[in-house]
Structures are given as C-alpha cells and as structure tokens.
mmCIF file of N, CA, C and O in Angstrom:
data_model
loop_
_atom_site.group_PDB
_atom_site.id
_atom_site.type_symbol
_atom_site.label_atom_id
_atom_site.label_comp_id
_atom_site.label_asym_id
_atom_site.label_seq_id
_atom_site.Cartn_x
_atom_site.Cartn_y
_atom_site.Cartn_z
ATOM 1 N N MET W 1021 -17.917 -113.243 4.232
ATOM 2 C CA MET W 1021 -19.020 -112.351 4.460
ATOM 3 C C MET W 1021 -18.506 -110.915 4.381
ATOM 4 O O MET W 1021 -17.512 -110.569 5.009
ATOM 5 N N VAL W 1022 -19.187 -110.089 3.609
ATOM 6 C CA VAL W 1022 -18.803 -108.691 3.441
ATOM 7 C C VAL W 1022 -19.857 -107.823 4.115
ATOM 8 O O VAL W 1022 -21.044 -107.976 3.870
ATOM 9 N N ILE W 1023 -19.371 -106.958 4.961
ATOM 10 C CA ILE W 1023 -20.276 -106.033 5.636
ATOM 11 C C ILE W 1023 -19.927 -104.634 5.168
ATOM 12 O O ILE W 1023 -18.777 -104.211 5.249
ATOM 13 N N ALA W 1024 -20.919 -103.938 4.654
ATOM 14 C CA ALA W 1024 -20.693 -102.576 4.179
ATOM 15 C C ALA W 1024 -21.474 -101.620 5.063
ATOM 16 O O ALA W 1024 -22.586 -101.900 5.471
ATOM 17 N N ARG W 1025 -20.860 -100.530 5.369
ATOM 18 C CA ARG W 1025 -21.592 -99.529 6.139
ATOM 19 C C ARG W 1025 -21.388 -98.179 5.483
ATOM 20 O O ARG W 1025 -20.325 -97.887 4.918
ATOM 21 N N ALA W 1026 -22.392 -97.394 5.575
ATOM 22 C CA ALA W 1026 -22.327 -96.066 4.979
ATOM 23 C C ALA W 1026 -21.588 -95.132 5.916
ATOM 24 O O ALA W 1026 -21.773 -95.159 7.121
ATOM 25 N N GLU W 1027 -20.746 -94.332 5.337
ATOM 26 C CA GLU W 1027 -20.009 -93.352 6.118
ATOM 27 C C GLU W 1027 -20.806 -92.061 6.170
ATOM 28 O O GLU W 1027 -21.381 -91.631 5.178
ATOM 29 N N GLU W 1028 -20.825 -91.426 7.293
ATOM 30 C CA GLU W 1028 -21.537 -90.162 7.421
ATOM 31 C C GLU W 1028 -20.848 -89.067 6.610
ATOM 32 O O GLU W 1028 -21.488 -88.164 6.091
ATOM 33 N N ASP W 1029 -19.534 -89.144 6.507
ATOM 34 C CA ASP W 1029 -18.799 -88.130 5.751
ATOM 35 C C ASP W 1029 -19.207 -88.127 4.288
ATOM 36 O O ASP W 1029 -19.294 -87.077 3.661
ATOM 37 N N GLY W 1030 -19.442 -89.311 3.735
ATOM 38 C CA GLY W 1030 -19.818 -89.414 2.330
ATOM 39 C C GLY W 1030 -21.137 -88.718 2.050
ATOM 40 O O GLY W 1030 -21.273 -87.975 1.085
ATOM 41 N N SER W 1031 -22.135 -88.950 2.894
ATOM 42 C CA SER W 1031 -23.429 -88.308 2.664
ATOM 43 C C SER W 1031 -23.341 -86.808 2.917
ATOM 44 O O SER W 1031 -24.028 -86.022 2.256
ATOM 45 N N LYS W 1032 -22.473 -86.403 3.823
ATOM 46 C CA LYS W 1032 -22.288 -84.975 4.081
ATOM 47 C C LYS W 1032 -21.632 -84.315 2.866
ATOM 48 O O LYS W 1032 -22.029 -83.220 2.464
ATOM 49 N N GLN W 1033 -20.660 -84.989 2.256
ATOM 50 C CA GLN W 1033 -20.002 -84.447 1.072
ATOM 51 C C GLN W 1033 -20.974 -84.352 -0.095
ATOM 52 O O GLN W 1033 -20.948 -83.374 -0.853
ATOM 53 N N VAL W 1034 -21.841 -85.348 -0.231
ATOM 54 C CA VAL W 1034 -22.829 -85.324 -1.309
ATOM 55 C C VAL W 1034 -23.792 -84.164 -1.101
ATOM 56 O O VAL W 1034 -24.136 -83.447 -2.043
ATOM 57 N N ALA W 1035 -24.221 -83.965 0.135
ATOM 58 C CA ALA W 1035 -25.138 -82.865 0.428
ATOM 59 C C ALA W 1035 -24.473 -81.515 0.155
ATOM 60 O O ALA W 1035 -25.095 -80.605 -0.412
ATOM 61 N N GLU W 1036 -23.202 -81.373 0.526
ATOM 62 C CA GLU W 1036 -22.479 -80.128 0.262
ATOM 63 C C GLU W 1036 -22.321 -79.891 -1.236
ATOM 64 O O GLU W 1036 -22.501 -78.781 -1.722
ATOM 65 N N PHE W 1037 -21.990 -80.959 -1.957
ATOM 66 C CA PHE W 1037 -21.839 -80.842 -3.408
ATOM 67 C C PHE W 1037 -23.163 -80.461 -4.061
ATOM 68 O O PHE W 1037 -23.210 -79.611 -4.944
ATOM 69 N N THR W 1038 -24.247 -81.096 -3.625
ATOM 70 C CA THR W 1038 -25.564 -80.801 -4.188
ATOM 71 C C THR W 1038 -25.949 -79.355 -3.927
ATOM 72 O O THR W 1038 -26.457 -78.664 -4.816
ATOM 73 N N ALA W 1039 -25.693 -78.878 -2.718
ATOM 74 C CA ALA W 1039 -26.020 -77.488 -2.380
ATOM 75 C C ALA W 1039 -25.195 -76.519 -3.216
ATOM 76 O O ALA W 1039 -25.718 -75.519 -3.730
ATOM 77 N N LYS W 1040 -23.914 -76.820 -3.386
ATOM 78 C CA LYS W 1040 -23.046 -75.945 -4.181
ATOM 79 C C LYS W 1040 -23.452 -75.970 -5.658
ATOM 80 O O LYS W 1040 -23.450 -74.939 -6.326
ATOM 81 N N ALA W 1041 -23.812 -77.140 -6.174
ATOM 82 C CA ALA W 1041 -24.251 -77.250 -7.566
ATOM 83 C C ALA W 1041 -25.542 -76.467 -7.783
ATOM 84 O O ALA W 1041 -25.692 -75.776 -8.796
ATOM 85 N N GLN W 1042 -26.469 -76.562 -6.828
ATOM 86 C CA GLN W 1042 -27.726 -75.822 -6.943
ATOM 87 C C GLN W 1042 -27.476 -74.320 -6.905
ATOM 88 O O GLN W 1042 -28.067 -73.556 -7.666
ATOM 89 N N GLU W 1043 -26.564 -73.895 -6.045
ATOM 90 C CA GLU W 1043 -26.224 -72.477 -5.947
ATOM 91 C C GLU W 1043 -25.598 -71.978 -7.255
ATOM 92 O O GLU W 1043 -25.942 -70.901 -7.749
ATOM 93 N N THR W 1044 -24.714 -72.773 -7.834
ATOM 94 C CA THR W 1044 -24.087 -72.400 -9.102
ATOM 95 C C THR W 1044 -25.124 -72.342 -10.223
ATOM 96 O O THR W 1044 -25.126 -71.409 -11.026
ATOM 97 N N PHE W 1045 -26.012 -73.324 -10.257
ATOM 98 C CA PHE W 1045 -27.056 -73.338 -11.273
ATOM 99 C C PHE W 1045 -27.954 -72.111 -11.147
ATOM 100 O O PHE W 1045 -28.300 -71.476 -12.140
ATOM 101 N N ASP W 1046 -28.332 -71.775 -9.921
ATOM 102 C CA ASP W 1046 -29.171 -70.596 -9.705
ATOM 103 C C ASP W 1046 -28.459 -69.318 -10.112
ATOM 104 O O ASP W 1046 -29.067 -68.419 -10.699
ATOM 105 N N SER W 1047 -27.164 -69.230 -9.814
ATOM 106 C CA SER W 1047 -26.426 -68.011 -10.157
ATOM 107 C C SER W 1047 -26.274 -67.851 -11.668
ATOM 108 O O SER W 1047 -26.133 -66.737 -12.156
ATOM 109 N N VAL W 1048 -26.320 -68.956 -12.414
ATOM 110 C CA VAL W 1048 -26.225 -68.885 -13.872
ATOM 111 C C VAL W 1048 -27.609 -68.710 -14.502
ATOM 112 O O VAL W 1048 -27.783 -67.918 -15.423
ATOM 113 N N SER W 1049 -28.603 -69.419 -13.992
ATOM 114 C CA SER W 1049 -29.913 -69.414 -14.647
ATOM 115 C C SER W 1049 -30.716 -68.145 -14.381
ATOM 116 O O SER W 1049 -31.483 -67.718 -15.246
ATOM 117 N N LYS W 1050 -30.572 -67.537 -13.224
ATOM 118 C CA LYS W 1050 -31.353 -66.330 -12.930
ATOM 119 C C LYS W 1050 -31.010 -65.163 -13.864
ATOM 120 O O LYS W 1050 -31.919 -64.538 -14.403
ATOM 121 N N PRO W 1051 -29.727 -64.853 -14.088
ATOM 122 C CA PRO W 1051 -29.440 -63.781 -15.059
ATOM 123 C C PRO W 1051 -29.905 -64.119 -16.473
ATOM 124 O O PRO W 1051 -30.363 -63.239 -17.208
ATOM 125 N N LEU W 1052 -29.795 -65.393 -16.860
ATOM 126 C CA LEU W 1052 -30.262 -65.790 -18.189
ATOM 127 C C LEU W 1052 -31.773 -65.623 -18.311
ATOM 128 O O LEU W 1052 -32.272 -65.141 -19.329
ATOM 129 N N ALA W 1053 -32.504 -66.016 -17.271
ATOM 130 C CA ALA W 1053 -33.955 -65.865 -17.292
ATOM 131 C C ALA W 1053 -34.341 -64.389 -17.334
ATOM 132 O O ALA W 1053 -35.269 -63.999 -18.067
ATOM 133 N N ALA W 1054 -33.640 -63.562 -16.584
ATOM 134 C CA ALA W 1054 -33.924 -62.127 -16.594
ATOM 135 C C ALA W 1054 -33.638 -61.522 -17.970
ATOM 136 O O ALA W 1054 -34.413 -60.697 -18.467
ATOM 137 N N GLU W 1055 -32.561 -61.943 -18.587
ATOM 138 C CA GLU W 1055 -32.217 -61.441 -19.924
ATOM 139 C C GLU W 1055 -33.248 -61.899 -20.955
ATOM 140 O O GLU W 1055 -33.626 -61.146 -21.845
ATOM 141 N N TRP W 1056 -33.712 -63.141 -20.819
ATOM 142 C CA TRP W 1056 -34.714 -63.662 -21.748
ATOM 143 C C TRP W 1056 -36.019 -62.877 -21.609
ATOM 144 O O TRP W 1056 -36.666 -62.562 -22.602
ATOM 145 N N GLU W 1057 -36.408 -62.578 -20.383
ATOM 146 C CA GLU W 1057 -37.630 -61.809 -20.164
ATOM 147 C C GLU W 1057 -37.497 -60.384 -20.696
ATOM 148 O O GLU W 1057 -38.479 -59.784 -21.112
ATOM 149 N N ALA W 1058 -36.286 -59.830 -20.670
ATOM 150 C CA ALA W 1058 -36.064 -58.472 -21.157
ATOM 151 C C ALA W 1058 -35.998 -58.406 -22.687
ATOM 152 O O ALA W 1058 -36.113 -57.331 -23.260
ATOM 153 N N THR W 1059 -35.836 -59.567 -23.331
ATOM 154 C CA THR W 1059 -35.758 -59.609 -24.792
ATOM 155 C C THR W 1059 -37.145 -59.358 -25.375
ATOM 156 O O THR W 1059 -38.120 -59.982 -24.960
ATOM 157 N N PRO W 1060 -37.250 -58.445 -26.332
ATOM 158 C CA PRO W 1060 -38.561 -58.194 -26.965
ATOM 159 C C PRO W 1060 -39.087 -59.453 -27.654
ATOM 160 O O PRO W 1060 -38.317 -60.278 -28.155
ATOM 161 N N GLU W 1061 -40.401 -59.594 -27.689
ATOM 162 C CA GLU W 1061 -41.036 -60.793 -28.251
ATOM 163 C C GLU W 1061 -40.642 -61.037 -29.706
ATOM 164 O O GLU W 1061 -40.475 -62.176 -30.119
ATOM 165 N N GLU W 1062 -40.478 -59.965 -30.486
ATOM 166 C CA GLU W 1062 -40.150 -60.157 -31.898
ATOM 167 C C GLU W 1062 -38.710 -60.629 -32.113
ATOM 168 O O GLU W 1062 -38.367 -61.120 -33.176
ATOM 169 N N GLU W 1063 -37.856 -60.515 -31.102
ATOM 170 C CA GLU W 1063 -36.467 -60.966 -31.230
ATOM 171 C C GLU W 1063 -36.242 -62.374 -30.692
ATOM 172 O O GLU W 1063 -35.192 -62.969 -30.929
ATOM 173 N N LYS W 1064 -37.204 -62.929 -29.982
ATOM 174 C CA LYS W 1064 -37.030 -64.257 -29.386
ATOM 175 C C LYS W 1064 -36.866 -65.362 -30.434
ATOM 176 O O LYS W 1064 -36.004 -66.234 -30.262
ATOM 177 N N PRO W 1065 -37.620 -65.378 -31.538
ATOM 178 C CA PRO W 1065 -37.361 -66.419 -32.548
ATOM 179 C C PRO W 1065 -35.950 -66.350 -33.124
ATOM 180 O O PRO W 1065 -35.327 -67.376 -33.391
ATOM 181 N N ALA W 1066 -35.436 -65.137 -33.300
ATOM 182 C CA ALA W 1066 -34.069 -64.994 -33.819
ATOM 183 C C ALA W 1066 -33.063 -65.537 -32.814
ATOM 184 O O ALA W 1066 -32.093 -66.203 -33.193
ATOM 185 N N ALA W 1067 -33.291 -65.275 -31.541
ATOM 186 C CA ALA W 1067 -32.381 -65.779 -30.504
ATOM 187 C C ALA W 1067 -32.392 -67.300 -30.475
ATOM 188 O O ALA W 1067 -31.339 -67.943 -30.377
ATOM 189 N N ILE W 1068 -33.583 -67.883 -30.588
ATOM 190 C CA ILE W 1068 -33.685 -69.348 -30.608
ATOM 191 C C ILE W 1068 -32.991 -69.908 -31.841
ATOM 192 O O ILE W 1068 -32.289 -70.927 -31.772
ATOM 193 N N GLY W 1069 -33.154 -69.236 -32.977
ATOM 194 C CA GLY W 1069 -32.491 -69.679 -34.207
ATOM 195 C C GLY W 1069 -30.980 -69.625 -34.104
ATOM 196 O O GLY W 1069 -30.278 -70.546 -34.545
ATOM 197 N N ILE W 1070 -30.463 -68.564 -33.524
ATOM 198 C CA ILE W 1070 -29.010 -68.426 -33.376
ATOM 199 C C ILE W 1070 -28.461 -69.502 -32.445
ATOM 200 O O ILE W 1070 -27.431 -70.128 -32.733
ATOM 201 N N ILE W 1071 -29.153 -69.744 -31.345
ATOM 202 C CA ILE W 1071 -28.704 -70.777 -30.401
ATOM 203 C C ILE W 1071 -28.759 -72.150 -31.062
ATOM 204 O O ILE W 1071 -27.824 -72.959 -30.927
ATOM 205 N N SER W 1072 -29.841 -72.425 -31.805
ATOM 206 C CA SER W 1072 -29.962 -73.711 -32.501
ATOM 207 C C SER W 1072 -28.851 -73.885 -33.532
ATOM 208 O O SER W 1072 -28.257 -74.964 -33.645
ATOM 209 N N PHE W 1073 -28.568 -72.824 -34.282
ATOM 210 C CA PHE W 1073 -27.493 -72.886 -35.264
ATOM 211 C C PHE W 1073 -26.147 -73.155 -34.592
ATOM 212 O O PHE W 1073 -25.346 -73.937 -35.103
ATOM 213 N N ALA W 1074 -25.908 -72.519 -33.452
ATOM 214 C CA ALA W 1074 -24.639 -72.730 -32.750
ATOM 215 C C ALA W 1074 -24.505 -74.180 -32.290
ATOM 216 O O ALA W 1074 -23.430 -74.780 -32.402
ATOM 217 N N VAL W 1075 -25.591 -74.761 -31.799
ATOM 218 C CA VAL W 1075 -25.550 -76.167 -31.358
ATOM 219 C C VAL W 1075 -25.296 -77.082 -32.559
ATOM 220 O O VAL W 1075 -24.462 -78.005 -32.492
ATOM 221 N N LEU W 1076 -26.003 -76.851 -33.661
ATOM 222 C CA LEU W 1076 -25.803 -77.677 -34.856
ATOM 223 C C LEU W 1076 -24.394 -77.509 -35.420
ATOM 224 O O LEU W 1076 -23.792 -78.481 -35.901
ATOM 225 N N ALA W 1077 -23.853 -76.304 -35.368
ATOM 226 C CA ALA W 1077 -22.484 -76.080 -35.840
ATOM 227 C C ALA W 1077 -21.491 -76.859 -34.986
ATOM 228 O O ALA W 1077 -20.531 -77.439 -35.517
ATOM 229 N N GLN W 1078 -21.709 -76.881 -33.677
ATOM 230 C CA GLN W 1078 -20.815 -77.645 -32.805
ATOM 231 C C GLN W 1078 -20.877 -79.136 -33.116
ATOM 232 O O GLN W 1078 -19.857 -79.829 -33.106
ATOM 233 N N ILE W 1079 -22.070 -79.643 -33.410
ATOM 234 C CA ILE W 1079 -22.213 -81.052 -33.775
ATOM 235 C C ILE W 1079 -21.474 -81.336 -35.083
ATOM 236 O O ILE W 1079 -20.766 -82.345 -35.210
ATOM 237 N N ALA W 1080 -21.614 -80.442 -36.059
ATOM 238 C CA ALA W 1080 -20.924 -80.626 -37.341
ATOM 239 C C ALA W 1080 -19.412 -80.550 -37.173
ATOM 240 O O ALA W 1080 -18.665 -81.339 -37.784
ATOM 241 N N ILE W 1081 -18.951 -79.634 -36.349
ATOM 242 C CA ILE W 1081 -17.503 -79.517 -36.103
ATOM 243 C C ILE W 1081 -16.972 -80.779 -35.455
ATOM 244 O O ILE W 1081 -15.915 -81.291 -35.833
ATOM 245 N N LYS W 1082 -17.709 -81.309 -34.473
ATOM 246 C CA LYS W 1082 -17.266 -82.546 -33.810
ATOM 247 C C LYS W 1082 -17.213 -83.707 -34.802
ATOM 248 O O LYS W 1082 -16.261 -84.491 -34.806
ATOM 249 N N ALA W 1083 -18.226 -83.810 -35.672
ATOM 250 C CA ALA W 1083 -18.228 -84.884 -36.665
ATOM 251 C C ALA W 1083 -17.049 -84.745 -37.621
ATOM 252 O O ALA W 1083 -16.400 -85.742 -37.969
ATOM 253 N N THR W 1084 -16.733 -83.522 -38.010
ATOM 254 C CA THR W 1084 -15.599 -83.290 -38.915
ATOM 255 C C THR W 1084 -14.286 -83.663 -38.246
ATOM 256 O O THR W 1084 -13.438 -84.338 -38.839
ATOM 257 N N ILE W 1085 -14.123 -83.236 -37.006
ATOM 258 C CA ILE W 1085 -12.886 -83.547 -36.283
ATOM 259 C C ILE W 1085 -12.755 -85.047 -36.070
ATOM 260 O O ILE W 1085 -11.664 -85.607 -36.220
ATOM 261 N N ASP W 1086 -13.857 -85.721 -35.745
ATOM 262 C CA ASP W 1086 -13.807 -87.176 -35.577
ATOM 263 C C ASP W 1086 -13.430 -87.865 -36.878
ATOM 264 O O ASP W 1086 -12.676 -88.842 -36.886
ATOM 265 N N SER W 1087 -13.953 -87.363 -38.000
ATOM 266 C CA SER W 1087 -13.623 -87.962 -39.299
ATOM 267 C C SER W 1087 -12.151 -87.772 -39.633
ATOM 268 O O SER W 1087 -11.484 -88.703 -40.091
ATOM 269 N N VAL W 1088 -11.639 -86.582 -39.411
ATOM 270 C CA VAL W 1088 -10.229 -86.311 -39.694
ATOM 271 C C VAL W 1088 -9.339 -87.127 -38.761
ATOM 272 O O VAL W 1088 -8.274 -87.607 -39.160
ATOM 273 N N ASP W 1089 -9.789 -87.299 -37.522
ATOM 274 C CA ASP W 1089 -8.997 -88.035 -36.546
ATOM 275 C C ASP W 1089 -8.847 -89.506 -36.929
ATOM 276 O O ASP W 1089 -7.887 -90.164 -36.537
ATOM 277 N N LYS W 1090 -9.790 -90.032 -37.699
ATOM 278 C CA LYS W 1090 -9.735 -91.442 -38.091
ATOM 279 C C LYS W 1090 -8.785 -91.699 -39.263
ATOM 280 O O LYS W 1090 -8.441 -92.843 -39.538
ATOM 281 N N ILE W 1091 -8.347 -90.648 -39.946
ATOM 282 C CA ILE W 1091 -7.390 -90.819 -41.039
ATOM 283 C C ILE W 1091 -6.025 -91.124 -40.419
ATOM 284 O O ILE W 1091 -5.536 -90.355 -39.590
ATOM 285 N N PRO W 1092 -5.403 -92.247 -40.786
ATOM 286 C CA PRO W 1092 -4.222 -92.729 -40.068
ATOM 287 C C PRO W 1092 -3.049 -91.746 -39.957
ATOM 288 O O PRO W 1092 -2.445 -91.643 -38.913
ATOM 289 N N ILE W 1093 -2.702 -91.030 -40.995
ATOM 290 C CA ILE W 1093 -1.501 -90.195 -40.939
ATOM 291 C C ILE W 1093 -1.787 -88.787 -40.441
ATOM 292 O O ILE W 1093 -0.922 -88.107 -39.903
ATOM 293 N N VAL W 1094 -3.019 -88.320 -40.599
ATOM 294 C CA VAL W 1094 -3.342 -86.930 -40.285
ATOM 295 C C VAL W 1094 -3.329 -86.661 -38.789
ATOM 296 O O VAL W 1094 -2.773 -85.653 -38.333
ATOM 297 N N ALA W 1095 -3.946 -87.537 -37.994
ATOM 298 C CA ALA W 1095 -4.040 -87.301 -36.551
ATOM 299 C C ALA W 1095 -2.661 -87.156 -35.901
ATOM 300 O O ALA W 1095 -2.417 -86.179 -35.183
ATOM 301 N N PRO W 1096 -1.729 -88.092 -36.127
ATOM 302 C CA PRO W 1096 -0.404 -87.917 -35.524
ATOM 303 C C PRO W 1096 0.331 -86.684 -36.051
ATOM 304 O O PRO W 1096 1.044 -86.012 -35.305
ATOM 305 N N ALA W 1097 0.125 -86.363 -37.319
ATOM 306 C CA ALA W 1097 0.784 -85.178 -37.886
ATOM 307 C C ALA W 1097 0.264 -83.906 -37.225
ATOM 308 O O ALA W 1097 1.033 -82.996 -36.900
ATOM 309 N N LEU W 1098 -1.043 -83.821 -37.012
ATOM 310 C CA LEU W 1098 -1.612 -82.646 -36.358
ATOM 311 C C LEU W 1098 -1.171 -82.554 -34.897
ATOM 312 O O LEU W 1098 -0.922 -81.460 -34.387
ATOM 313 N N GLU W 1099 -1.080 -83.690 -34.222
ATOM 314 C CA GLU W 1099 -0.581 -83.678 -32.841
ATOM 315 C C GLU W 1099 0.864 -83.183 -32.800
ATOM 316 O O GLU W 1099 1.232 -82.372 -31.940
ATOM 317 N N PHE W 1100 1.675 -83.677 -33.721
ATOM 318 C CA PHE W 1100 3.079 -83.249 -33.778
ATOM 319 C C PHE W 1100 3.178 -81.762 -34.091
ATOM 320 O O PHE W 1100 3.972 -81.040 -33.484
ATOM 321 N N LEU W 1101 2.347 -81.281 -35.012
ATOM 322 C CA LEU W 1101 2.333 -79.861 -35.347
ATOM 323 C C LEU W 1101 1.930 -79.025 -34.119
ATOM 324 O O LEU W 1101 2.524 -77.978 -33.855
ATOM 325 N N GLY W 1102 0.957 -79.488 -33.367
ATOM 326 C CA GLY W 1102 0.541 -78.782 -32.159
ATOM 327 C C GLY W 1102 1.646 -78.707 -31.127
ATOM 328 O O GLY W 1102 1.853 -77.674 -30.480
ATOM 329 N N ILE W 1103 2.399 -79.798 -30.972
ATOM 330 C CA ILE W 1103 3.522 -79.811 -30.028
ATOM 331 C C ILE W 1103 4.602 -78.832 -30.481
ATOM 332 O O ILE W 1103 5.165 -78.087 -29.663
ATOM 333 N N ILE W 1104 4.887 -78.797 -31.770
ATOM 334 C CA ILE W 1104 5.911 -77.887 -32.293
ATOM 335 C C ILE W 1104 5.492 -76.427 -32.080
ATOM 336 O O ILE W 1104 6.289 -75.598 -31.625
ATOM 337 N N ILE W 1105 4.250 -76.090 -32.392
ATOM 338 C CA ILE W 1105 3.783 -74.709 -32.242
ATOM 339 C C ILE W 1105 3.777 -74.297 -30.775
ATOM 340 O O ILE W 1105 4.219 -73.199 -30.417
ATOM 341 N N THR W 1106 3.294 -75.179 -29.907
ATOM 342 C CA THR W 1106 3.287 -74.878 -28.471
ATOM 343 C C THR W 1106 4.700 -74.695 -27.956
ATOM 344 O O THR W 1106 4.978 -73.774 -27.178
ATOM 345 N N GLY W 1107 5.601 -75.559 -28.386
ATOM 346 C CA GLY W 1107 7.000 -75.427 -27.975
ATOM 347 C C GLY W 1107 7.622 -74.132 -28.459
ATOM 348 O O GLY W 1107 8.379 -73.481 -27.743
ATOM 349 N N GLY W 1108 7.284 -73.735 -29.690
ATOM 350 C CA GLY W 1108 7.807 -72.477 -30.224
ATOM 351 C C GLY W 1108 7.339 -71.278 -29.420
ATOM 352 O O GLY W 1108 8.132 -70.389 -29.087
ATOM 353 N N TYR W 1109 6.055 -71.223 -29.083
ATOM 354 C CA TYR W 1109 5.557 -70.119 -28.265
ATOM 355 C C TYR W 1109 6.176 -70.137 -26.872
ATOM 356 O O TYR W 1109 6.548 -69.094 -26.333
ATOM 357 N N ALA W 1110 6.262 -71.317 -26.275
ATOM 358 C CA ALA W 1110 6.852 -71.412 -24.942
ATOM 359 C C ALA W 1110 8.300 -70.941 -24.957
ATOM 360 O O ALA W 1110 8.731 -70.172 -24.084
ATOM 361 N N TYR W 1111 9.062 -71.378 -25.944
ATOM 362 C CA TYR W 1111 10.462 -70.966 -26.046
ATOM 363 C C TYR W 1111 10.563 -69.456 -26.222
ATOM 364 O O TYR W 1111 11.390 -68.796 -25.608
ATOM 365 N N LYS W 1112 9.705 -68.893 -27.075
ATOM 366 C CA LYS W 1112 9.731 -67.460 -27.327
ATOM 367 C C LYS W 1112 9.455 -66.669 -26.052
ATOM 368 O O LYS W 1112 10.147 -65.699 -25.753
ATOM 369 N N TYR W 1113 8.450 -67.068 -25.284
ATOM 370 C CA TYR W 1113 8.080 -66.297 -24.102
ATOM 371 C C TYR W 1113 8.985 -66.569 -22.913
ATOM 372 O O TYR W 1113 9.091 -65.749 -22.017
ATOM 373 N N ILE W 1114 9.673 -67.716 -22.916
ATOM 374 C CA ILE W 1114 10.616 -67.996 -21.828
ATOM 375 C C ILE W 1114 11.937 -67.282 -22.065
ATOM 376 O O ILE W 1114 12.547 -66.757 -21.141
ATOM 377 N N THR W 1115 12.375 -67.222 -23.321
ATOM 378 C CA THR W 1115 13.694 -66.652 -23.607
ATOM 379 C C THR W 1115 13.683 -65.149 -23.838
ATOM 380 O O THR W 1115 14.736 -64.520 -23.796
ATOM 381 N N GLU W 1116 12.514 -64.551 -24.092
ATOM 382 C CA GLU W 1116 12.442 -63.119 -24.346
ATOM 383 C C GLU W 1116 11.578 -62.447 -23.280
ATOM 384 O O GLU W 1116 10.356 -62.437 -23.379
ATOM 385 N N PRO W 1117 12.209 -61.880 -22.257
ATOM 386 C CA PRO W 1117 11.438 -61.288 -21.163
ATOM 387 C C PRO W 1117 10.526 -60.142 -21.594
ATOM 388 O O PRO W 1117 9.472 -59.941 -21.015
ATOM 389 N N GLU W 1118 10.943 -59.380 -22.616
ATOM 390 C CA GLU W 1118 10.087 -58.277 -23.041
ATOM 391 C C GLU W 1118 8.762 -58.771 -23.609
ATOM 392 O O GLU W 1118 7.749 -58.090 -23.520
ATOM 393 N N GLU W 1119 8.724 -59.975 -24.189
ATOM 394 C CA GLU W 1119 7.489 -60.543 -24.679
ATOM 395 C C GLU W 1119 6.541 -60.849 -23.517
ATOM 396 O O GLU W 1119 5.344 -60.613 -23.603
ATOM 397 N N ARG W 1120 7.084 -61.382 -22.419
ATOM 398 C CA ARG W 1120 6.263 -61.654 -21.247
ATOM 399 C C ARG W 1120 5.705 -60.343 -20.713
ATOM 400 O O ARG W 1120 4.562 -60.271 -20.291
ATOM 401 N N TRP W 1121 6.530 -59.296 -20.694
ATOM 402 C CA TRP W 1121 6.095 -58.008 -20.150
ATOM 403 C C TRP W 1121 4.951 -57.425 -20.996
ATOM 404 O O TRP W 1121 3.978 -56.918 -20.457
ATOM 405 N N VAL W 1122 5.068 -57.546 -22.304
ATOM 406 C CA VAL W 1122 4.031 -57.007 -23.174
ATOM 407 C C VAL W 1122 2.724 -57.771 -22.963
ATOM 408 O O VAL W 1122 1.655 -57.178 -22.844
ATOM 409 N N LYS W 1123 2.776 -59.091 -22.916
ATOM 410 C CA LYS W 1123 1.572 -59.892 -22.742
ATOM 411 C C LYS W 1123 0.947 -59.679 -21.367
ATOM 412 O O LYS W 1123 -0.252 -59.681 -21.220
ATOM 413 N N ALA W 1124 1.757 -59.492 -20.350
ATOM 414 C CA ALA W 1124 1.230 -59.315 -18.995
ATOM 415 C C ALA W 1124 0.546 -57.975 -18.840
ATOM 416 O O ALA W 1124 -0.363 -57.824 -18.033
ATOM 417 N N ASN W 1125 0.962 -56.965 -19.599
ATOM 418 C CA ASN W 1125 0.388 -55.626 -19.445
ATOM 419 C C ASN W 1125 -0.719 -55.304 -20.431
ATOM 420 O O ASN W 1125 -1.190 -54.193 -20.472
ATOM 421 N N GLU W 1126 -1.121 -56.279 -21.242
ATOM 422 C CA GLU W 1126 -2.208 -56.025 -22.204
ATOM 423 C C GLU W 1126 -3.541 -56.057 -21.535
ATOM 424 O O GLU W 1126 -3.817 -56.592 -20.559
#
C-alpha cells in the first residue's frame, strides 16, 4: 500500500514561482504594450511584417541546421572545429594578459 501526501513546501514553492513568473511577464509585457501603443498606425503593419519575417527566418535557419546536422561527416567536423576555435581563443586570452586587459576595458 502506497500512501502519498502533499507537502506544504511544494505548494508554497509553486506559488512563489507563479508569482515571480507573473511579475517577470508583467515587467516585459508592459513596456512592449506601451511601445506598441506609441507606434503610429501606419507603421504597425511594417512592424508585424518584420516580426513575422524574423520568426520565419528562425524556422528556416533551424531546418537548415537540422539538415546539415544529419550529414554524417559534417556534424562531427563542425563540432571539432568549434572546439579548436574555442581552445584557440581561450589559450590566447589566458596566456596574454594584455588581451584580457583590452577586452575588460572595452
């Protein structure tokens, strides 16, 4: 026989998370709504078009990356190339202190 009981801490954590998520959503959506209302009516179709194009471009990019990732030799080669480039930058910035100083003060 299995007896399950709800913990009060769990529901308290869910309530805290929900409140924080709602607060974050409000802090993001209110400025966007204000900006949308401030946009002139003749520019709203262009804004919708640009946003739609950006979403479609992201979908196309994901499809392209997924297609390239399925090619057997390309995916591991690109991963290896990424590791080499990352290692090169890390080595450069670890071994040359003046490079760190320049990047930190930009």
